[in-house]
Amino acid sequence: MNENQPKLFTCRSCKVEKSSAEFRKDSRMPYGVDYECVDCRKCRRRTNGEYLLERARKYQKRKGDAVMHITVNQLESLLTNHSCSYCGDPLTDKNSTLDHVFSLSQSYGGANIAGNLTQACRSCNSAKGTDHVADFYRRSDKFTLTLWTDFVRSYTERLIGRAITDIEVEYMKRNLLDEADELRRNSKRKDVATNE
Ligand SMILES: [Zn+2]
Ligand SMILES: [Zn+2]
């Protein structure tokens, strides 16, 4: 076989035979390339919550490094919400706060940008503390499934800048819950390590 001839692989998703250049390199795979072509991978990830979460995180990271974090206009548009994102209670001048959805102190690196801020009542803000938002959803009685669904939708849409489908909302909810579990497991492992 001629070494210079590009190798051909059949994509498992579209079943089309394509040159190796159209597959991602993956050393874990038997032929050293991904089982599906780049186009199929892109297509699949576009409707996948994992991808949404990753994109949202990258966006936060990128913008969080910038000097200018939040504009007056962004702040004003955030403040047009008149109820708490987590319990739905009406907000007044007295109880209204801006919560960092992903705490700045945590390993998942919440950023000080508009996308990471949401309007919350003082009581939810302090009850949530530095917990992962999905953990707060799980333990707060007032953070109902409807509020959680609305929250995940608006949070994701603001970060990625487009409307998302109901299926994407469900993927995103699942992924946030999984992420919270994973972070808890990791921090437990760390505890174990320091105790030894
Ligand atoms: Zn394909
Ligand atoms: Zn609240």
Short mmCIF file of N, CA and C and ligand atoms in Angstrom, two decimals, residues 11 13-15 18 36-37 40, ligand 1:
data_model
loop_
_atom_site.label_atom_id
_atom_site.label_comp_id
_atom_site.label_asym_id
_atom_site.label_seq_id
_atom_site.Cartn_x
_atom_site.Cartn_y
_atom_site.Cartn_z
N CYS A 11 -17.41 6.30 8.27
CA CYS A 11 -18.00 6.95 9.45
C CYS A 11 -19.14 6.08 9.98
N SER A 13 -21.57 6.96 11.82
CA SER A 13 -22.86 7.64 11.84
C SER A 13 -23.47 7.80 10.45
N CYS A 14 -22.72 8.40 9.51
CA CYS A 14 -23.29 8.65 8.18
C CYS A 14 -22.96 7.54 7.19
N LYS A 15 -22.09 6.59 7.60
CA LYS A 15 -21.71 5.43 6.78
C LYS A 15 -20.97 5.81 5.50
N LYS A 18 -14.68 8.28 4.16
CA LYS A 18 -14.01 9.58 4.06
C LYS A 18 -12.55 9.42 4.40
N GLU A 36 -16.59 8.52 14.27
CA GLU A 36 -17.48 9.27 13.38
C GLU A 36 -16.75 10.48 12.82
N CYS A 37 -17.20 10.93 11.66
CA CYS A 37 -16.51 12.02 10.98
C CYS A 37 -16.77 13.34 11.72
N CYS A 40 -20.34 14.75 11.40
CA CYS A 40 -21.34 14.06 12.22
C CYS A 40 -21.17 14.41 13.69
ZN ZN B 1 -20.22 11.01 9.27
#
